Short mmCIF file of C-alpha atoms and ligand atoms in Angstrom, two decimals:
data_model
loop_
_atom_site.label_atom_id
_atom_site.label_comp_id
_atom_site.label_asym_id
_atom_site.label_seq_id
_atom_site.Cartn_x
_atom_site.Cartn_y
_atom_site.Cartn_z
CA MET A 1 9.88 329.60 216.05
CA ASP A 2 10.44 326.18 217.72
CA SER A 3 13.19 324.84 219.88
CA ILE A 4 13.76 321.33 220.93
CA ILE A 5 14.51 320.45 224.38
CA VAL A 6 16.42 317.09 225.12
CA GLU A 7 16.98 315.88 228.56
CA GLY A 8 19.83 313.27 228.60
CA PRO A 9 21.23 311.00 228.96
CA SER A 10 18.78 308.60 227.16
CA LYS A 11 18.91 304.83 226.26
CA LEU A 12 16.94 304.27 223.25
CA GLU A 13 15.00 300.95 222.81
CA GLY A 14 12.22 299.60 220.79
CA GLU A 15 11.22 300.14 217.16
CA VAL A 16 11.33 303.09 214.89
CA THR A 17 9.99 303.37 211.28
CA VAL A 18 11.97 305.25 208.65
CA SER A 19 10.06 307.85 206.33
CA GLY A 20 10.53 308.16 202.64
CA ALA A 21 13.75 309.79 201.21
CA LYS A 22 13.66 313.47 201.09
CA ASN A 23 16.40 313.67 198.37
CA ALA A 24 14.56 311.10 196.19
CA VAL A 25 11.30 312.81 196.30
CA LEU A 26 12.66 316.33 195.62
CA ALA A 27 13.95 314.98 192.39
CA LEU A 28 10.81 313.05 191.48
CA MET A 29 8.63 316.02 191.92
CA PRO A 30 10.23 318.02 188.97
CA ALA A 31 10.10 314.95 186.82
CA CYS A 32 6.19 315.57 186.70
CA ILE A 33 6.89 318.65 184.58
CA LEU A 34 7.87 316.22 181.92
CA ALA A 35 4.72 314.02 182.42
CA PRO A 36 1.59 316.19 181.97
CA GLY A 37 -1.23 314.53 183.91
CA ARG A 38 -2.06 313.04 187.37
CA ASN A 39 1.15 311.71 188.97
CA ARG A 40 0.69 309.81 192.34
CA PHE A 41 3.43 309.05 194.93
CA THR A 42 3.23 307.17 198.36
CA ASN A 43 5.52 307.12 201.32
CA VAL A 44 6.19 310.77 200.86
CA PRO A 45 7.55 312.38 203.99
CA ASP A 46 5.84 315.62 205.15
CA LEU A 47 8.85 318.00 205.30
CA ALA A 48 9.29 321.69 204.85
CA ASP A 49 11.40 321.14 201.65
CA VAL A 50 8.56 318.92 200.06
CA ARG A 51 6.15 321.79 200.93
CA THR A 52 8.50 324.24 199.23
CA MET A 53 8.65 321.99 196.07
CA ILE A 54 4.72 321.83 196.14
CA LYS A 55 4.72 325.77 196.29
CA LEU A 56 7.17 325.93 193.44
CA LEU A 57 5.26 323.49 191.19
CA LYS A 58 2.01 325.34 191.93
CA ILE A 59 3.67 328.60 190.79
CA LEU A 60 4.61 326.91 187.55
CA GLY A 61 0.90 326.15 187.05
CA ALA A 62 0.61 322.62 188.40
CA GLU A 63 -1.81 321.34 191.06
CA ALA A 64 -0.32 319.47 194.09
CA GLU A 65 -1.36 318.20 197.34
CA LEU A 66 0.20 316.04 200.03
CA GLN A 67 -1.97 314.16 202.39
CA ASP A 68 -1.04 311.36 204.82
CA GLY A 69 2.06 310.52 202.97
CA THR A 70 0.42 310.43 199.43
CA LEU A 71 1.36 313.26 197.01
CA ILE A 72 -0.69 313.95 193.97
CA ILE A 73 0.74 316.15 191.19
CA ASP A 74 -1.44 317.13 188.44
CA SER A 75 0.88 318.72 185.86
CA SER A 76 -1.54 319.11 182.98
CA GLY A 77 -1.98 322.81 183.38
CA LEU A 78 1.69 323.53 184.06
CA ASN A 79 2.39 326.68 181.78
CA LYS A 80 5.01 328.93 183.33
CA TRP A 81 8.79 328.54 183.57
CA VAL A 82 10.01 331.09 186.27
CA ALA A 83 11.34 329.83 189.51
CA PRO A 84 11.50 332.94 191.68
CA TYR A 85 14.29 333.90 194.06
CA GLU A 86 11.99 333.88 197.24
CA LEU A 87 11.66 330.02 196.76
CA VAL A 88 14.94 328.99 195.43
CA ARG A 89 16.75 330.89 198.39
CA THR A 90 14.88 328.83 200.90
CA MET A 91 15.71 325.59 199.01
CA ARG A 92 18.65 324.83 196.63
CA ALA A 93 16.88 321.66 195.23
CA SER A 94 14.57 324.08 193.46
CA VAL A 95 17.26 324.24 190.76
CA LEU A 96 16.05 320.70 189.55
CA VAL A 97 13.17 322.37 187.68
CA LEU A 98 15.90 323.82 185.28
CA GLY A 99 16.40 320.90 183.13
CA PRO A 100 12.73 319.66 182.94
CA LEU A 101 11.45 323.31 182.11
CA THR A 102 14.02 323.87 179.47
CA ALA A 103 13.00 320.34 178.07
CA MET A 104 9.35 321.04 178.05
CA PHE A 105 8.94 324.70 177.19
CA GLY A 106 12.35 325.44 175.36
CA ARG A 107 13.07 328.01 177.94
CA SER A 108 13.32 328.63 181.83
CA ARG A 109 14.03 331.40 184.14
CA VAL A 110 15.37 330.03 187.52
CA SER A 111 16.84 332.12 190.23
CA LEU A 112 20.57 331.21 190.69
CA PRO A 113 20.88 329.62 194.22
CA GLY A 114 23.35 331.59 196.48
CA GLY A 115 25.87 330.16 198.94
CA CYS A 116 24.56 328.12 201.87
CA ALA A 117 25.48 327.13 205.44
CA ILE A 118 27.43 324.02 204.20
CA GLY A 119 29.46 325.82 201.57
CA GLU A 120 29.67 327.59 198.28
CA ARG A 121 27.96 324.97 196.12
CA PRO A 122 28.26 326.16 192.54
CA ILE A 123 25.88 324.72 189.78
CA ASP A 124 28.41 325.08 186.90
CA GLN A 125 28.07 321.42 186.02
CA HIS A 126 24.33 321.71 185.59
CA LEU A 127 24.87 324.61 183.31
CA LYS A 128 27.79 322.85 181.41
CA GLY A 129 25.43 319.82 180.89
CA LEU A 130 22.59 321.91 179.60
CA GLY A 131 24.84 323.78 177.35
CA LEU A 132 26.09 320.48 175.80
CA LEU A 133 22.60 319.52 175.15
CA GLY A 134 22.26 322.75 173.17
CA ALA A 135 20.76 325.20 175.45
CA GLU A 136 21.60 328.79 175.34
CA ILE A 137 22.28 330.09 178.85
CA GLU A 138 22.62 333.55 180.26
CA ILE A 139 22.77 334.92 183.75
CA GLU A 140 20.62 337.97 184.15
CA GLU A 141 19.75 339.84 187.33
CA GLY A 142 20.59 336.79 189.35
CA TYR A 143 18.59 334.54 187.29
CA ILE A 144 19.63 331.57 184.94
CA GLU A 145 17.88 331.94 181.59
CA THR A 146 17.83 329.01 179.24
CA SER A 147 16.43 328.84 175.81
CA ALA A 148 16.57 325.88 173.12
CA SER A 149 14.24 325.03 170.31
CA LYS A 150 14.80 321.56 171.00
CA LEU A 151 17.49 319.83 173.24
CA LYS A 152 19.85 317.42 171.40
CA GLY A 153 21.45 314.36 172.92
CA ASN A 154 25.29 314.69 173.41
CA ILE A 155 28.19 313.23 175.57
CA VAL A 156 28.01 315.12 178.90
CA PRO A 157 31.30 314.42 180.95
CA PHE A 158 30.94 315.83 184.59
CA ASP A 159 34.07 317.09 186.02
CA ILE A 160 33.05 316.19 189.55
CA SER A 161 30.38 313.69 190.77
CA THR A 162 27.34 315.72 191.37
CA VAL A 163 23.94 314.21 192.62
CA THR A 164 21.56 317.01 191.47
CA GLY A 165 23.76 317.90 188.42
CA THR A 166 23.29 314.37 187.10
CA GLU A 167 19.52 314.45 187.97
CA ASN A 168 19.02 317.80 186.16
CA ILE A 169 20.79 316.69 183.07
CA MET A 170 18.97 313.30 183.05
CA LEU A 171 15.68 315.21 183.35
CA ALA A 172 16.68 317.49 180.65
CA SER A 173 17.75 314.83 178.22
CA VAL A 174 14.83 312.23 178.29
CA LEU A 175 12.98 314.27 175.77
CA ALA A 176 15.94 315.45 173.74
CA ASP A 177 16.76 314.23 170.08
CA GLY A 178 18.86 311.13 170.15
CA GLU A 179 21.27 309.51 172.54
CA THR A 180 22.76 311.48 175.79
CA ILE A 181 25.64 309.63 177.60
CA LEU A 182 26.41 310.97 181.14
CA LEU A 183 29.99 310.37 182.12
CA ASN A 184 31.11 310.54 185.74
CA ALA A 185 27.48 310.42 186.65
CA ALA A 186 26.58 310.35 190.37
CA CYS A 187 25.72 306.64 191.49
CA GLU A 188 23.55 307.70 194.50
CA PRO A 189 20.42 305.48 194.93
CA GLU A 190 18.31 308.73 194.69
CA VAL A 191 19.69 308.93 191.03
CA MET A 192 18.67 305.33 190.51
CA GLU A 193 15.31 305.98 191.87
CA LEU A 194 14.65 308.99 189.61
CA ALA A 195 15.83 306.95 186.55
CA SER A 196 13.55 304.18 187.46
CA VAL A 197 10.45 306.64 187.82
CA LEU A 198 11.42 308.32 184.62
CA ASN A 199 11.49 304.81 182.86
CA LYS A 200 8.07 304.12 184.31
CA MET A 201 6.90 307.28 182.65
CA GLY A 202 8.24 306.04 179.38
CA ALA A 203 11.89 307.24 179.30
CA ARG A 204 14.62 305.19 178.04
CA ILE A 205 17.42 305.38 180.65
CA GLY A 206 20.22 302.71 181.25
CA GLY A 207 23.02 302.40 183.59
CA ALA A 208 21.80 304.47 186.49
CA GLY A 209 23.57 303.39 189.66
CA THR A 210 26.96 303.33 187.61
CA ASP A 211 29.03 306.27 186.60
CA ILE A 212 27.96 306.05 183.01
CA ILE A 213 24.23 306.64 182.26
CA THR A 214 22.71 306.52 178.67
CA ILE A 215 19.50 308.05 177.73
CA GLN A 216 17.77 307.58 174.43
CA GLY A 217 15.40 310.46 173.85
CA VAL A 218 11.68 309.78 173.52
CA GLU A 219 8.85 311.92 172.22
CA ARG A 220 6.85 312.18 175.33
CA LEU A 221 6.38 310.83 178.87
CA SER A 222 3.10 309.68 180.66
CA PRO A 223 2.32 310.47 184.32
CA ILE A 224 3.05 307.78 186.88
CA GLU A 225 0.02 306.24 188.34
CA ASP A 226 1.72 304.91 191.54
CA HIS A 227 5.24 305.10 192.99
CA GLN A 228 6.27 304.37 196.58
CA VAL A 229 9.17 306.53 197.46
CA MET A 230 12.36 304.69 198.75
CA PRO A 231 13.30 304.76 202.34
CA ASP A 232 15.51 307.70 203.60
CA ARG A 233 19.04 306.38 204.00
CA ILE A 234 20.10 309.49 205.84
CA GLU A 235 17.27 309.25 208.37
CA THR A 236 18.36 305.51 208.65
CA GLY A 237 21.93 306.28 209.50
CA THR A 238 20.91 309.13 211.84
CA LEU A 239 18.73 306.58 213.86
CA MET A 240 21.56 303.96 213.80
CA VAL A 241 23.95 306.35 215.33
CA ALA A 242 21.27 307.29 217.86
CA SER A 243 21.24 303.86 218.97
CA ALA A 244 24.89 303.39 219.08
CA LEU A 245 25.40 306.70 220.97
CA THR A 246 22.89 305.98 223.74
CA LYS A 247 24.23 302.31 224.02
CA GLY A 248 20.62 301.42 223.10
CA ASP A 249 18.86 298.74 221.05
CA LEU A 250 16.73 299.95 218.34
CA PHE A 251 15.10 298.00 215.53
CA ILE A 252 14.92 300.34 212.53
CA ARG A 253 12.09 299.46 210.32
CA LYS A 254 11.29 299.88 206.63
CA CYS A 255 14.83 301.00 205.79
CA LYS A 256 17.07 299.66 202.97
CA PHE A 257 20.10 297.73 204.16
CA GLU A 258 22.05 297.86 200.71
CA ASN A 259 21.86 301.63 200.69
CA VAL A 260 23.62 302.28 204.02
CA GLY A 261 26.67 299.96 203.72
CA ALA A 262 29.18 302.59 204.45
CA ILE A 263 27.44 303.75 207.62
CA ILE A 264 27.04 300.09 208.74
CA GLY A 265 30.79 299.48 208.09
CA LYS A 266 31.80 302.39 210.29
CA LEU A 267 29.36 301.84 213.09
CA ILE A 268 30.67 298.15 213.48
CA GLU A 269 34.16 299.56 213.62
CA THR A 270 32.88 301.71 216.62
CA GLY A 271 31.84 298.70 218.33
CA ALA A 272 27.99 298.63 217.62
CA GLU A 273 26.34 295.41 216.88
CA ILE A 274 24.30 295.39 213.75
CA SER A 275 22.02 292.72 212.34
CA ARG A 276 19.64 292.64 209.36
CA ILE A 277 16.09 291.48 210.20
CA ASP A 278 13.27 291.27 207.71
CA GLY A 279 12.64 294.70 206.49
CA GLY A 280 14.94 296.41 208.94
CA ILE A 281 18.19 296.93 210.79
CA ARG A 282 18.83 296.17 214.48
CA VAL A 283 21.52 298.22 216.16
CA ARG A 284 22.76 297.59 219.55
CA GLY A 285 25.26 300.02 221.06
CA GLY A 286 28.51 298.56 222.45
CA ASP A 287 29.78 299.23 225.98
CA GLU A 288 32.45 301.48 224.68
CA ILE A 289 32.45 303.64 221.56
CA LYS A 290 35.72 303.08 219.75
CA SER A 291 37.33 306.11 218.02
CA ILE A 292 37.57 305.63 214.17
CA ASP A 293 38.55 307.92 211.15
CA ILE A 294 36.05 308.99 208.65
CA ASN A 295 36.31 310.20 205.13
CA THR A 296 33.32 311.44 203.37
CA LEU A 297 32.97 310.39 199.59
CA PRO A 298 30.38 310.01 196.88
CA TYR A 299 28.30 306.99 197.04
CA PRO A 300 29.04 304.13 197.94
CA GLY A 301 31.42 305.83 200.13
CA PHE A 302 30.59 307.36 203.62
CA PRO A 303 27.95 310.12 202.91
CA THR A 304 28.62 313.74 203.82
CA ASP A 305 25.01 313.98 205.01
CA MET A 306 26.08 311.60 208.05
CA GLN A 307 29.34 313.47 208.83
CA ALA A 308 27.88 315.76 211.50
CA GLN A 309 25.94 312.77 213.27
CA MET A 310 29.25 310.71 213.21
CA MET A 311 31.08 313.72 214.81
CA THR A 312 28.58 313.74 217.79
CA LEU A 313 29.37 309.86 218.17
CA MET A 314 33.20 310.40 217.98
CA SER A 315 32.97 313.17 220.51
CA ILE A 316 32.34 310.57 223.31
CA SER A 317 34.60 307.87 221.80
CA ASN A 318 37.51 306.28 223.70
CA GLY A 319 40.25 308.02 221.61
CA LEU A 320 41.23 310.31 218.71
CA SER A 321 39.24 310.45 215.62
CA VAL A 322 40.01 312.31 212.36
CA ILE A 323 36.84 313.18 210.18
CA THR A 324 37.67 314.46 206.76
CA GLU A 325 35.00 316.13 204.74
CA ASN A 326 35.74 315.85 200.87
CA ILE A 327 32.38 316.87 199.50
CA PHE A 328 31.68 320.12 201.36
CA PRO A 329 35.03 321.20 202.96
CA GLN A 330 33.35 323.84 205.06
CA ARG A 331 30.53 321.69 206.45
CA PHE A 332 31.55 321.97 210.18
CA MET A 333 29.16 324.47 211.70
CA HIS A 334 28.05 321.79 214.18
CA ALA A 335 31.69 321.58 215.62
CA GLY A 336 31.44 324.82 217.46
CA GLU A 337 28.04 324.03 219.01
CA LEU A 338 29.40 320.56 220.05
CA ARG A 339 32.35 322.34 221.69
CA ARG A 340 29.86 324.32 223.75
CA MET A 341 28.72 321.00 225.14
CA GLY A 342 32.27 320.09 226.04
CA ALA A 343 33.52 318.22 222.96
CA ASP A 344 37.06 318.45 222.23
CA ILE A 345 37.25 319.28 218.42
CA LYS A 346 39.80 321.02 216.45
CA LEU A 347 39.35 322.00 212.73
CA VAL A 348 42.30 321.64 210.49
CA GLY A 349 41.55 322.43 206.84
CA ASN A 350 38.79 320.04 205.69
CA SER A 351 39.26 317.78 208.78
CA ALA A 352 38.15 317.71 212.21
CA VAL A 353 40.29 316.25 214.93
CA VAL A 354 38.03 314.93 217.71
CA ARG A 355 39.24 313.67 220.93
CA GLY A 356 36.78 311.70 222.75
CA ILE A 357 35.56 312.71 226.17
CA SER A 358 33.60 310.66 228.82
CA ASN A 359 30.37 312.72 228.62
CA LEU A 360 28.95 315.70 226.88
CA ARG A 361 27.04 318.43 228.91
CA ALA A 362 23.74 320.08 228.15
CA ALA A 363 23.91 323.58 226.93
CA PRO A 364 21.83 326.06 224.89
CA ILE A 365 22.91 325.49 221.33
CA MET A 366 21.74 326.56 217.77
CA ALA A 367 21.20 324.57 214.61
CA SER A 368 22.81 325.98 211.56
CA ASP A 369 21.74 323.57 208.81
CA LEU A 370 19.82 320.43 208.39
CA ARG A 371 22.42 317.62 209.31
CA ALA A 372 23.92 319.84 211.92
CA SER A 373 20.56 320.11 213.65
CA ALA A 374 20.27 316.22 213.65
CA SER A 375 23.74 315.89 215.17
CA LEU A 376 22.79 318.38 217.88
CA VAL A 377 19.68 316.34 218.74
CA LEU A 378 21.88 313.28 219.02
CA ALA A 379 24.16 315.22 221.14
CA GLY A 380 21.39 316.20 223.48
CA LEU A 381 20.47 312.59 223.95
CA ALA A 382 23.98 311.58 225.16
CA ALA A 383 24.49 314.80 227.30
CA SER A 384 23.33 314.97 230.93
CA GLY A 385 20.98 317.66 231.55
CA LYS A 386 18.67 319.66 229.43
CA THR A 387 19.88 320.74 226.03
CA LYS A 388 17.94 323.41 224.20
CA ILE A 389 18.49 323.51 220.51
CA SER A 390 17.07 326.54 218.73
CA ARG A 391 16.34 327.10 215.09
CA VAL A 392 14.95 323.69 214.64
CA TYR A 393 13.24 324.63 211.36
CA HIS A 394 16.38 323.31 209.83
CA LEU A 395 15.46 319.77 211.17
CA ASP A 396 11.95 320.03 209.82
CA ARG A 397 13.23 320.65 206.36
CA GLY A 398 14.48 317.15 206.19
CA TYR A 399 13.33 314.87 209.01
CA ASP A 400 9.61 313.82 209.34
CA GLY A 401 8.84 313.88 213.12
CA LEU A 402 12.37 312.72 214.29
CA ASP A 403 11.73 314.05 217.76
CA LYS A 404 8.47 311.96 218.06
CA LYS A 405 10.33 308.90 216.89
CA LEU A 406 13.07 309.30 219.36
CA GLU A 407 10.39 310.01 222.07
CA ALA A 408 8.59 306.70 221.20
CA ALA A 409 11.90 304.88 221.65
CA GLY A 410 12.34 306.37 225.18
CA ALA A 411 13.92 309.65 224.74
CA ARG A 412 12.81 312.80 226.82
CA ILE A 413 12.40 315.29 224.08
CA TRP A 414 9.83 317.99 223.49
CA ARG A 415 9.34 321.07 221.65
CA GLU A 416 8.79 324.62 222.92
CA LYS A 417 7.92 327.88 221.15
CA ASP A 418 10.33 330.64 221.59
N1 EPU B 1 29.70 320.89 192.70
C1 EPU B 1 30.23 321.71 191.77
N2 EPU B 1 29.57 322.19 190.81
C2 EPU B 1 28.35 321.73 190.31
C3 EPU B 1 27.65 320.84 191.35
C4 EPU B 1 28.26 320.48 192.40
O1 EPU B 1 31.39 322.16 192.01
O2 EPU B 1 27.74 322.11 189.38
C5 EPU B 1 30.30 320.50 193.79
C6 EPU B 1 29.67 320.84 195.07
O3 EPU B 1 30.05 322.02 195.61
C7 EPU B 1 30.24 319.73 196.03
C8 EPU B 1 30.29 318.50 195.16
O4 EPU B 1 30.32 318.95 193.92
O5 EPU B 1 31.46 319.99 196.49
C9 EPU B 1 29.10 317.58 195.31
O6 EPU B 1 27.84 318.27 195.25
P1 EPU B 1 26.54 317.72 194.81
O7 EPU B 1 26.14 318.41 193.57
O8 EPU B 1 26.58 316.25 194.53
O9 EPU B 1 25.37 318.10 195.96
P2 EPU B 1 23.97 318.49 195.58
O10 EPU B 1 23.41 317.78 194.43
O11 EPU B 1 23.76 319.99 195.74
C10 EPU B 1 23.04 316.57 196.85
C11 EPU B 1 22.02 316.48 198.21
C12 EPU B 1 22.74 316.95 199.40
C13 EPU B 1 23.98 316.07 199.65
C14 EPU B 1 24.88 316.05 198.43
C15 EPU B 1 26.15 315.16 198.39
C16 EPU B 1 19.84 316.69 197.18
C17 EPU B 1 18.55 317.65 197.00
N3 EPU B 1 20.82 317.24 197.91
O12 EPU B 1 23.27 317.93 196.92
O13 EPU B 1 21.98 316.78 200.61
O14 EPU B 1 24.72 316.52 200.74
O15 EPU B 1 24.12 315.70 197.21
O16 EPU B 1 25.67 313.89 198.70
O17 EPU B 1 19.86 315.68 196.64
C18 EPU B 1 20.93 317.27 202.68
O18 EPU B 1 20.13 316.30 202.45
O19 EPU B 1 21.12 317.56 203.92
C19 EPU B 1 21.83 317.64 201.60
C20 EPU B 1 22.67 318.69 201.74
#
């Protein structure tokens, strides 16, 4: 198992390039189940989660290969509908095969994901949606079993805004009979990306990016010849915070300004200077980090996937900050680790009260989930001394070479085998 060592404090300068979006590609890959043939995607990040989805598609009978950012999925031979526990337990996004398998085969058997480090994460809305499209659903021996002779379009009102829930039902309904209307649909850019790829495959989806999405069912989809995956907005935000935190000057290339508006807004409040330069964003850290309050919300609000990184920034701010987590109320595993580095953080319900201190101190710390591990790497950049972060496999699930990118921008960061 690898650990990451960061020797701080660092000042990041220069250019970094953002990779393709994990949460976009994890929804695009199951879409290939609906489009038998050779599908091709570029700008695909090399991540443990992408490799897990490749494994899952292969178990289902597809051929899939990722090389140098190009992912080919040949789904012509896809002929199985069981997603085993061994894979689903390592990656919750595996549940995204539920909708397309039910639509293609009229049946599926997908392990029910359990709890995870960031909270309980039920999937009741996915099941409600499939039920409304006419699928019979049973839970047997820890597996969701669906069956339906042919899904039928319907009105699907989500009780809460759910990203993968919206994606799963969109995937299920593109081949259904008639019209499906998703109400209170998630508006995240990754949902728009999925709709746009499905439309290129021949689907008829309107309204993606708003909270009402309409889908006119079609007979069949064709494979996608070429699609470039959108840039990762959470990696973009993480690099932006890295620059602000180290009082650096970083030009973040190949990212999409429009998708990170809430993060930009909050970083400006902390005193960072932000400018948009062709195809990228320049972030210069201010002399002082001002304390601000943060509330996580569905898009276009401030993303929960940036909450941990902002907590690191606030831990060396000039005052008191209240960070409220509204999406995953227990997503605070990083707080205890940051405290080990001297941070003053108190948890009160779903809020963290952070009193800024002048400097973090290096300590051995442990990553508990993907975004928590990013926040700890950031903390290591700011702290004086050598911070050792163990269990960095969490980081590799969702960041393509973050340590290399930071190193290229001047950080002293390396990996060690335990
Ligand atoms: N929820 C339910 N019932 C459901 C579905 C969701 O109660 O059926 C609740 C969740 O427990 C949570 C809220 O609804 O309180 C929103 O969860 P959502 O379903 O939107 O989350 P998700 O689809 O499971 C995706 C991302 C997460 C990201 C969240 C929120 C993917 C593969 N995952 O998860 O990404 O945090 O949306 O934006 O797209 C990450 O990348 O680190 C990550 C965790």
